[in-house]
Coordinates of C-alpha atoms and ligand atoms in Angstrom, one line a residue:
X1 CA 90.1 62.8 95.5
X2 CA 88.4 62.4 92.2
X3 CA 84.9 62.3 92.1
X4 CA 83.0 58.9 90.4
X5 CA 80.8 60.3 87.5
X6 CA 77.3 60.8 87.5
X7 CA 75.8 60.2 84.3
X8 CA 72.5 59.5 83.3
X9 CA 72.0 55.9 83.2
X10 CA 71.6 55.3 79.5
X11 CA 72.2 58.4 77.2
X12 CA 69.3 57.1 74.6
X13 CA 66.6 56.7 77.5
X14 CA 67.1 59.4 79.8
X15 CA 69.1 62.7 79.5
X16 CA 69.1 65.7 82.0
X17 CA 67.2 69.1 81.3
X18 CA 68.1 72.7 83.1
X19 CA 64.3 73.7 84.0
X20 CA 65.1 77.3 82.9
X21 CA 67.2 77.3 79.9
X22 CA 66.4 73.5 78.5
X23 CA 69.9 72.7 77.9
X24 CA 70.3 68.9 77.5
X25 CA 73.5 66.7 78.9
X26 CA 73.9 63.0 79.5
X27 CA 75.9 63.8 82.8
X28 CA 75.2 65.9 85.7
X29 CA 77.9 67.8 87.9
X30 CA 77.3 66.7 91.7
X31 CA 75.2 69.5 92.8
X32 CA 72.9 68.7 89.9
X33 CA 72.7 72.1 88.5
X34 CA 72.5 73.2 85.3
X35 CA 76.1 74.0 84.0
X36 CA 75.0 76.8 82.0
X37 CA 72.5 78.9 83.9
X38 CA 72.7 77.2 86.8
X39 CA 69.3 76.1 87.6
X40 CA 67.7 73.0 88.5
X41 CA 68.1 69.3 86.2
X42 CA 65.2 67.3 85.3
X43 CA 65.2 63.5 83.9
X44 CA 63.4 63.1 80.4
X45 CA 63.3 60.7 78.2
X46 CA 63.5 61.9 74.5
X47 CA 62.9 58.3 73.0
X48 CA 59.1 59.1 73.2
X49 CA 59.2 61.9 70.8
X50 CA 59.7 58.8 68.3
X51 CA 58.0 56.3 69.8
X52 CA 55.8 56.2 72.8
X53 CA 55.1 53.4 74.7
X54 CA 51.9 51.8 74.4
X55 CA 49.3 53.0 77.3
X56 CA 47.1 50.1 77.0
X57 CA 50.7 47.8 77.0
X58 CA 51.6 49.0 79.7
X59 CA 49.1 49.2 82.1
X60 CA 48.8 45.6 81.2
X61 CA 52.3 44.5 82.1
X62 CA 52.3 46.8 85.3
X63 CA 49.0 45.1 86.4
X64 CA 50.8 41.4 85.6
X65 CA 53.8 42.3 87.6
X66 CA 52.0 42.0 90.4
X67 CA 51.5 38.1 90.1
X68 CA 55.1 38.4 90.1
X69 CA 57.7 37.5 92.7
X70 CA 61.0 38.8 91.3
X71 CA 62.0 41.8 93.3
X72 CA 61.9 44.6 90.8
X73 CA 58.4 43.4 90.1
X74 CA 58.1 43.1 94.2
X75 CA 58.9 46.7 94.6
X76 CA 55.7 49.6 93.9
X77 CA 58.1 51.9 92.4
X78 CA 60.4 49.5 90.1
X79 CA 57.2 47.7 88.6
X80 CA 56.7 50.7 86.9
X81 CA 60.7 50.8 85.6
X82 CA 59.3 52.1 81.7
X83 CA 58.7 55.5 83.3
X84 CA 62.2 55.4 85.5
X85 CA 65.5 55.8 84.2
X86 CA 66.8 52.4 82.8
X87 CA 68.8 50.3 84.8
X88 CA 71.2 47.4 83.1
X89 CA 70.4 44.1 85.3
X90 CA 67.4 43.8 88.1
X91 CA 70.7 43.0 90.6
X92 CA 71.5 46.5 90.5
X93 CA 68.5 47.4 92.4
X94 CA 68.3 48.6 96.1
X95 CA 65.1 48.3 97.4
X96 CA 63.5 47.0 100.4
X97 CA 59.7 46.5 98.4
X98 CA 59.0 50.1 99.1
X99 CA 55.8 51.5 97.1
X100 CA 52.4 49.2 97.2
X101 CA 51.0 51.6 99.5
X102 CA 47.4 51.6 100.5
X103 CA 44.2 54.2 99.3
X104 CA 41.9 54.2 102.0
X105 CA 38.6 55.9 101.8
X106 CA 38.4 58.3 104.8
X107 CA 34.3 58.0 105.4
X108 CA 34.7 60.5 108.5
X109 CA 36.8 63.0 107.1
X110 CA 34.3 62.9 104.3
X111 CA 31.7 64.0 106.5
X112 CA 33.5 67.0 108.0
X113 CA 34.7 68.2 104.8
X114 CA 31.4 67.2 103.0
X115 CA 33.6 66.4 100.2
X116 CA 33.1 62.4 99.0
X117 CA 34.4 60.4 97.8
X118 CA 38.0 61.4 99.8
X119 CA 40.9 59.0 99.7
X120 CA 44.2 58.9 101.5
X121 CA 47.1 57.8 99.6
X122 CA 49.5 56.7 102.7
X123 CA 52.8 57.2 101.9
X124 CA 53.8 56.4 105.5
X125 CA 53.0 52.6 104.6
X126 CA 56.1 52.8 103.3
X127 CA 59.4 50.4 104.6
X128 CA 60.9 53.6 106.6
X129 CA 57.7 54.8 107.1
X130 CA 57.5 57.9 104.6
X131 CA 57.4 58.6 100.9
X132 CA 60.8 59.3 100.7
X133 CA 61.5 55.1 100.2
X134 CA 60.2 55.9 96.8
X135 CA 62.6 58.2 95.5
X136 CA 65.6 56.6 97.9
X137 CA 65.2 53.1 95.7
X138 CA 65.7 54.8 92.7
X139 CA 68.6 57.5 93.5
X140 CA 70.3 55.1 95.7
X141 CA 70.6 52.7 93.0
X142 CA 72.1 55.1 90.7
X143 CA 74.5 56.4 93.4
X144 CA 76.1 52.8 93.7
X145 CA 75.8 52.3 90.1
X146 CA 78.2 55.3 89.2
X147 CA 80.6 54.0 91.6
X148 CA 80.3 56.1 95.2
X149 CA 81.0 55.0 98.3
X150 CA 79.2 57.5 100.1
X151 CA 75.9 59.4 100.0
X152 CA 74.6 62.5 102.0
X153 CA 71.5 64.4 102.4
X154 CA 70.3 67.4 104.6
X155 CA 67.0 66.5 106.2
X156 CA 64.3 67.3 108.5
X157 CA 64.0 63.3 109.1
X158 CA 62.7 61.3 106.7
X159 CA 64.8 61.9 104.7
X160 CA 67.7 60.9 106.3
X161 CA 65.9 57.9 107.7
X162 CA 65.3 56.7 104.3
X163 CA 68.7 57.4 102.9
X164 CA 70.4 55.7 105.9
X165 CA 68.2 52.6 105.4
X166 CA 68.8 52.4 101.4
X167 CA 72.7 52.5 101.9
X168 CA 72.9 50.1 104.3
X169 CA 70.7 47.9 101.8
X170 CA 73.2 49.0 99.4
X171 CA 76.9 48.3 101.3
X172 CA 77.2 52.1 101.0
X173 CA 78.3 54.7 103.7
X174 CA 75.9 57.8 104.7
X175 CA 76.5 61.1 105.9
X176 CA 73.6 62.5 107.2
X177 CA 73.2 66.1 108.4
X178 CA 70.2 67.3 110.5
X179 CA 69.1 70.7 112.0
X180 CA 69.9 70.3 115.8
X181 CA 66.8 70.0 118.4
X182 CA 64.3 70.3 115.1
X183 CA 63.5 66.9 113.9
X184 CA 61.7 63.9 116.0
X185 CA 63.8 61.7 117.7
X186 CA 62.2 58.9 116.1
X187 CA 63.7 59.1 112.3
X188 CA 66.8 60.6 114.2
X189 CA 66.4 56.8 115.9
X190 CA 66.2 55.4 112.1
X191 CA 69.4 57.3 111.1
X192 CA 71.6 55.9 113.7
X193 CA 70.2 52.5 113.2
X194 CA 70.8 52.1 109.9
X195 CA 74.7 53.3 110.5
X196 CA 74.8 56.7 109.2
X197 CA 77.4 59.0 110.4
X198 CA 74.9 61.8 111.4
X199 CA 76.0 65.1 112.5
X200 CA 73.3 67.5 114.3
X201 CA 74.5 71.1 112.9
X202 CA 73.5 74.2 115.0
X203 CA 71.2 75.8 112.1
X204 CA 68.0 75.0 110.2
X205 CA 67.0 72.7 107.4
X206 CA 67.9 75.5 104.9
X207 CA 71.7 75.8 106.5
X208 CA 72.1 71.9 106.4
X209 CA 71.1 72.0 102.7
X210 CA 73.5 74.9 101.8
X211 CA 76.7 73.3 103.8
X212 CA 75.4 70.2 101.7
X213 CA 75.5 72.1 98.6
X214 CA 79.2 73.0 99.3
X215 CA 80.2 69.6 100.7
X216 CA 79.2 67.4 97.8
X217 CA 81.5 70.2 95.4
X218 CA 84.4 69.5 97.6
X219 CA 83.9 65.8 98.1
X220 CA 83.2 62.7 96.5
X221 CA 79.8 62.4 98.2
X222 CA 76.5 61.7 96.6
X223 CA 73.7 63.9 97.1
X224 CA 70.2 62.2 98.1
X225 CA 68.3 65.4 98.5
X226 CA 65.7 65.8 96.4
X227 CA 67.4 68.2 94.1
X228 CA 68.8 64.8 93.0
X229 CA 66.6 64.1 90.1
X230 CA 66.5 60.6 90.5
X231 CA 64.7 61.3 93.4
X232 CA 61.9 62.6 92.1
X233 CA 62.1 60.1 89.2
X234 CA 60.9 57.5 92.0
X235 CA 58.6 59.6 93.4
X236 CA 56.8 59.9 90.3
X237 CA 55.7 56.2 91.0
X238 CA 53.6 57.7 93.6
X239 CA 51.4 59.4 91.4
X240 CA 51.6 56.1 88.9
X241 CA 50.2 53.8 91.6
X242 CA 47.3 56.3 92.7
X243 CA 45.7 56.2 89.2
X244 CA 46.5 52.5 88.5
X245 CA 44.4 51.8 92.1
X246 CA 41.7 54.4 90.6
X247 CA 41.7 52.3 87.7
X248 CA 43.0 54.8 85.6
X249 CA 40.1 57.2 86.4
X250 CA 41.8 60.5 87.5
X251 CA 40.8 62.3 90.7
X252 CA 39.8 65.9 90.6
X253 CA 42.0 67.3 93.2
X254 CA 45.3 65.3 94.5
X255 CA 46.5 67.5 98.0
X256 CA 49.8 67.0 98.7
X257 CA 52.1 68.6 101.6
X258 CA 54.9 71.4 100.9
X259 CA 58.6 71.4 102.0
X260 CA 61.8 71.9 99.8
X261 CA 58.8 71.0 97.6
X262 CA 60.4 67.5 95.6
X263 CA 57.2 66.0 96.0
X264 CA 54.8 67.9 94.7
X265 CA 56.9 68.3 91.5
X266 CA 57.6 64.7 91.9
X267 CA 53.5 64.1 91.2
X268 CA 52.7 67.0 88.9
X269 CA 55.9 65.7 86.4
X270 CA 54.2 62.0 86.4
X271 CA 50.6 63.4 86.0
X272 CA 52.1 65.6 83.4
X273 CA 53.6 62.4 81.7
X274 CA 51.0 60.4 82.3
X275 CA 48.7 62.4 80.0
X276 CA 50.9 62.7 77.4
X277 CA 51.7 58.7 77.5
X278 CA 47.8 58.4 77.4
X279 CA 47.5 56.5 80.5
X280 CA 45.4 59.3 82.0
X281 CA 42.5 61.5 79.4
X282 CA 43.0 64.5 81.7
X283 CA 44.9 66.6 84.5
X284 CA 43.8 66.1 88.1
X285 CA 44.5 69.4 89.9
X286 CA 47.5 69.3 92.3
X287 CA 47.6 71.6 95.1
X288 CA 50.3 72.2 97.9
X289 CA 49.3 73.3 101.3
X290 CA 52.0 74.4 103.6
X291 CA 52.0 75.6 107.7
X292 CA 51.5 79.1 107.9
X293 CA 54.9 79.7 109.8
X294 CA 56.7 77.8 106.9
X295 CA 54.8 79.4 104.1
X296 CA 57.7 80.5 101.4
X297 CA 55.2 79.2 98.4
X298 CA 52.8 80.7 99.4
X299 CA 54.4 83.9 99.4
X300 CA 56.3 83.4 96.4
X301 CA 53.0 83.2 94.5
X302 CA 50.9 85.8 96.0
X303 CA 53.7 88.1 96.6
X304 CA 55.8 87.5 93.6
X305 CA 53.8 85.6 91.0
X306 CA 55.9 82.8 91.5
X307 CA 58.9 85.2 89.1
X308 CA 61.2 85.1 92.3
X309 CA 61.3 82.9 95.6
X310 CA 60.6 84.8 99.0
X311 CA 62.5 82.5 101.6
X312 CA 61.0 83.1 104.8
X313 CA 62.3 81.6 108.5
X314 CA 60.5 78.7 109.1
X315 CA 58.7 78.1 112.2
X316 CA 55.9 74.9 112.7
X317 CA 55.7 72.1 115.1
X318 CA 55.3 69.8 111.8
X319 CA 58.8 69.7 111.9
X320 CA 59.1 67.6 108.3
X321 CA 58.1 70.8 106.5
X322 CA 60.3 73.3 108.7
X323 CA 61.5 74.6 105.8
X324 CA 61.9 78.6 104.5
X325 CA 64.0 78.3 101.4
X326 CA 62.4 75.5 99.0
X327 CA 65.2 74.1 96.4
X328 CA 62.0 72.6 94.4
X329 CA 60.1 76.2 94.2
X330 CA 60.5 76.6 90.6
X331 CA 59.5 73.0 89.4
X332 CA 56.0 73.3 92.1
X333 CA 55.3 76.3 90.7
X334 CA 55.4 75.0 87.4
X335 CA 53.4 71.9 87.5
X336 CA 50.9 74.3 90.1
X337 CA 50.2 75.8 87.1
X338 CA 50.5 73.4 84.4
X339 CA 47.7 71.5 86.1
X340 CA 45.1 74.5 87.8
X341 CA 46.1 73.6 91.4
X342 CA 46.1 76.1 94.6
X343 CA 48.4 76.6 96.9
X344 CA 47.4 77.5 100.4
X345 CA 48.1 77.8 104.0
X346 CA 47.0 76.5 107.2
X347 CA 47.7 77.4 111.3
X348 CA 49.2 75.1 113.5
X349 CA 45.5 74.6 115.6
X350 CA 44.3 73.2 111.8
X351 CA 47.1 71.0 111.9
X352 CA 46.6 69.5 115.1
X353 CA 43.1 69.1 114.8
X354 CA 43.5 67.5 111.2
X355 CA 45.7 65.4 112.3
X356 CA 43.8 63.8 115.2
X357 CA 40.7 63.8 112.9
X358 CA 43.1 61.6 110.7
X359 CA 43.8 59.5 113.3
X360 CA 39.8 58.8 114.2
X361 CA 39.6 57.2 110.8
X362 CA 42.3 54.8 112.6
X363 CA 45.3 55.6 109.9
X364 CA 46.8 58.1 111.3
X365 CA 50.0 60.3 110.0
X366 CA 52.3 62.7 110.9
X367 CA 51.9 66.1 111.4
X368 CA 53.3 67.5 108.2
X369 CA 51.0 64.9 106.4
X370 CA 47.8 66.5 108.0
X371 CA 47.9 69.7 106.3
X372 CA 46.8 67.9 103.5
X373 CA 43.0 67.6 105.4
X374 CA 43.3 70.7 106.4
X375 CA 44.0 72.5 103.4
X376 CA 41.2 70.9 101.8
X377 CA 38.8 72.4 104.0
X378 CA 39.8 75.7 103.6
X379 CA 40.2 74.9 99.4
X380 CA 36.3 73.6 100.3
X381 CA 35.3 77.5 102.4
X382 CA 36.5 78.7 99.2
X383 CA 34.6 76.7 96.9
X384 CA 38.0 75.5 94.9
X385 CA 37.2 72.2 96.0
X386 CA 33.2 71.7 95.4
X387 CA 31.2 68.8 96.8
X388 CA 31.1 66.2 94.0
X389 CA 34.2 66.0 93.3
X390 CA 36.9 63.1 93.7
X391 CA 39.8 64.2 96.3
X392 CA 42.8 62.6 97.5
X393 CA 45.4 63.3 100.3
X394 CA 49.0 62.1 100.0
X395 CA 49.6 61.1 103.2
X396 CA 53.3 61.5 103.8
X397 CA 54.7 60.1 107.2
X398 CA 53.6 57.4 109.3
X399 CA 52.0 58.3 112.7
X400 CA 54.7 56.7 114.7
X401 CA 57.2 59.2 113.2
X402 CA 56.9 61.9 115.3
X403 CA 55.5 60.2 119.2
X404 CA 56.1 63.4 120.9
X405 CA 53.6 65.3 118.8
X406 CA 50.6 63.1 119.1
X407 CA 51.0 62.8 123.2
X408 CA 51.7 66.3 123.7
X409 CA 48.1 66.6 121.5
X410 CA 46.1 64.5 123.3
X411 CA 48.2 65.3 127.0
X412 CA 46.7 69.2 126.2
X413 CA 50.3 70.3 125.8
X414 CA 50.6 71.4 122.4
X415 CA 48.9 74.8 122.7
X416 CA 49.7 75.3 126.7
X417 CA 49.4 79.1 127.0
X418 CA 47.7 79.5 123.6
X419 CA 44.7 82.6 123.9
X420 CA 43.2 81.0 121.0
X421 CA 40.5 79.6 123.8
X422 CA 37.9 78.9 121.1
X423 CA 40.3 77.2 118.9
X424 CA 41.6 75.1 121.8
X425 CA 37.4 74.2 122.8
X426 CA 37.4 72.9 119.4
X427 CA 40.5 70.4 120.0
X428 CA 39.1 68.7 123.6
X429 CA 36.6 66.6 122.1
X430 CA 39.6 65.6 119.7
X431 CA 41.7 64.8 123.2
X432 CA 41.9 61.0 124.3
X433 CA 44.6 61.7 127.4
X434 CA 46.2 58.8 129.1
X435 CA 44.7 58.1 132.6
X436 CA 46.3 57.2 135.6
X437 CA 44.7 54.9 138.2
X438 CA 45.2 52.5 140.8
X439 CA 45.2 49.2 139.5
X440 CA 41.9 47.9 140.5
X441 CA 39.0 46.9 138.8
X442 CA 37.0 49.4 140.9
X443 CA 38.5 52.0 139.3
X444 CA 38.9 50.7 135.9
X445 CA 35.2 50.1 135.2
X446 CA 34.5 53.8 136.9
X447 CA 36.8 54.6 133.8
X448 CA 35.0 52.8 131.5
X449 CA 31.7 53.7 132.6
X450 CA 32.3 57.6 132.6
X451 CA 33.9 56.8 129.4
X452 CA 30.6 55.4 127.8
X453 CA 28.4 58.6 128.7
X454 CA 31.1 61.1 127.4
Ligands
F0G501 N1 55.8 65.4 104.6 C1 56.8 64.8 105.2 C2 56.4 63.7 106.3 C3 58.1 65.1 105.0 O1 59.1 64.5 105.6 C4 58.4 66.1 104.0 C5 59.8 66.5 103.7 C6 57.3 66.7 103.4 C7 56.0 66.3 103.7 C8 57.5 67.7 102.3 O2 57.9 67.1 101.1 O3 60.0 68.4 100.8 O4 59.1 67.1 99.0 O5 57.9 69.2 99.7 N2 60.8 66.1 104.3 C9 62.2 66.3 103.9 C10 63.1 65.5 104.8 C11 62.5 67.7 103.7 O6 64.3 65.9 104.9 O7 62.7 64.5 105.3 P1 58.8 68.0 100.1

């Protein structure tokens, strides 16, 4: 079978770029990697070398979009179409209005971090409930648009949950292959429902994403990881949206969660082009906080000074970033340092309690998404992070993605057996347990009455 090609959309707008040796090519090979060195691709846009766009332009017609109800305009990510790749007709779009997500101020979280003002960016306000919609709009589109019938990612979820939404959208077929036992059964739920053929391999995230790797060489399947640069092209519009809601003020410190690590890069590139577009006067700092049993960043920049990636094997109950050997190391570690971010680590106890602090603010996320709060307050113990300053959380997953998580939480079944007693003190007044009662009124204002001295 011969494989339908995958060349950049339009060779004057966007061309592909190898991250280590710069090469440029108008077409990428299916495991988008560079076909000289070997690394990873990038999408740049060599048109504004000669002529930018117009910041102040721009921000206008973004802003005006929003009165509009065509559906490129409709979607958060395709409003923003003069940073993406170009596309020939607005019919050749998949979406499903992804993007428009909310910043909330978190007023509690404030408090306990004594950091203010601190936003959350919720990514999880997204269609499928994550911020992989984002990306999925745009490298789904281009997947139809060079001609495949099916697309494939590895994934610890979302994913797969997103992909499998954004074919069906799309009238394509998805292959979807997902470590066995290690992802929530919720976005497994998604998956299925959306119709992709989803196959739960014996082995981790890292092993689905290598038998990936050699499928897509073998087959003429599309690849929807995040390696995909059109991915992170969509992502971008994460970053976009932020500063257009801060009114084009940037925040000090943007906290963002680490996996295979797309994301992060994903923000850093659009900050990166932001400034240079003149839409933003300066660099916020980006920093990526990952669970200490899935730490290979970390390592790989304490250990290694980023020069070499130390894979470790991955062990976290935030299953999204169960991940030990980060395709995305390289391009994090680059826009780490481009803009003065940290990268740091945090225990599964400082998830857990993050994550119901999170929820007290009544947003809620998923567990991967709470590292973010508690990364900042170690960044704050530190003094990286200092009082005055402006700091947001990407918010990655919706609450509802991962059920299990939260009831084990507040049932006290997370940590059963833990020793960490004074950790697990610190979690109870966190705890809101289900109770069981007869069903008479008797009983239910006892409940209520205990319930207002406590
Ligand atoms: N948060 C959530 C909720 C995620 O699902 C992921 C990654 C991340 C954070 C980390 O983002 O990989 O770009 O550094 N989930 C992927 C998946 C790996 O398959 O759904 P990253």
């Amino acid at each position: 079978m011969s494989s339908p090609s995958t060349s950049a959309p339009d060779a004057r707008h966007a061309v592909f770029r190898c991250i280590a040796c710069g090469d440029l090519s108008d077409g990428a090979s299916q495991d988008f990697r560079c076909a000289r060195c070997g690394d990873l691709l990038e999408i740049t846009y060599p048109s504004w070398k000669e002529s930018k766009p117009d910041a102040t332009r721009l921000q206008a017609a973004w802003h005006d979009r929003r009165a509009s109800s065509r559906a490129v305009d409709l979607s958060g990510v395709w409003r923003f179409r003069e940073l993406l790749p170009a596309i020939d007709a607005d019919q050749q779009v998949i979406t499903l209005r992804e993007g428009n997500t909310p910043l909330y101020e978190l007023p509690q979280c404030s408090r306990i971090t004594g950091v203010a003002p601190l936003f959350a960016k919720h990514q999880g306000m997204n269609p499928t409930g994550s911020f992989k919609d984002a990306g999925m709009t745009v490298a789904a589109t281009f997947a139809r648009r060079a001609g495949f019938h099916w697309v494939a990612c590895a994934s610890t979820g979302n994913t797969s949950a997103s992909m499998a939404a954004y074919a069906a959208r799309g009238g394509m077929r998805s292959l979807v292959l997902v470590p066995e036992g290690k992802i929530s059964w919720s976005k497994l739920s998604q998956a299925l429902d959306h119709g992709a053929v989803t196959c739960q391999l014996r082995t981790d995230f890292d092993g689905c994403l290598e038998l990936l790797q050699q499928l897509v060489r073998r087959a003429p399947v599309y690849q929807l990881n995040s390696i995909n640069p059109f991915r992170l092209e969509g992502q971008k519009t994460l970053a976009i949206e932020l500063l257009e809601q801060l009114d084009w003020q940037p925040p000090d410190h943007i906290i963002v969660p680490g996996g295979n690590l797309g994301n992060s890069s994903a923000i850093g590139k659009a900050l990166v082009e932001m400034l240079h577009l003149g839409l933003i006067p300066r660099l916020p700092r980006l920093s990526v906080i990952q669970a200490e049993g899935a730490n290979p960043l970390v390592r790989t920049l304490r250990e290694a000074a980023a020069k070499r990636l130390i894979s470790v094997s991955p062990e976290t109950r935030a299953t999204a970033i169960r991940i030990g050997n980060p395709a995305s190391w390289k391009k994090a570690a680059n826009v780490l340092e481009a803009s003065g971010g940290a990268c740091e680590q945090v225990s599964e106890m400082e998830i857990a309690q993050a994550k119901a602090e999170i929820g007290a603010e009544g947003i809620g996320c998923e567990p991967a998404s709470a590292v973010t709060l508690a990364g900042l307050k170690r960044l704050r113990q530190q003094g990286f992070v200092k009082p005055g300053e402006t700091v947001v959380l990407v918010l990655t997953g919706n609450l509802l993605k991962d059920p299990d998580y939260t009831i084990d939480f507040h049932r006290g079944e997370l940590f059963e057996g833990t020793r960490d007693q004074q950790a697990s003190a610190a979690l109870d007044s966190l705890r809101h347990p289900p109770i069981v009662l007869d069903a008479t009124l008797d009983a239910v204002i006892r409940t209520l009455e205990q319930a207002e001295k406590s």
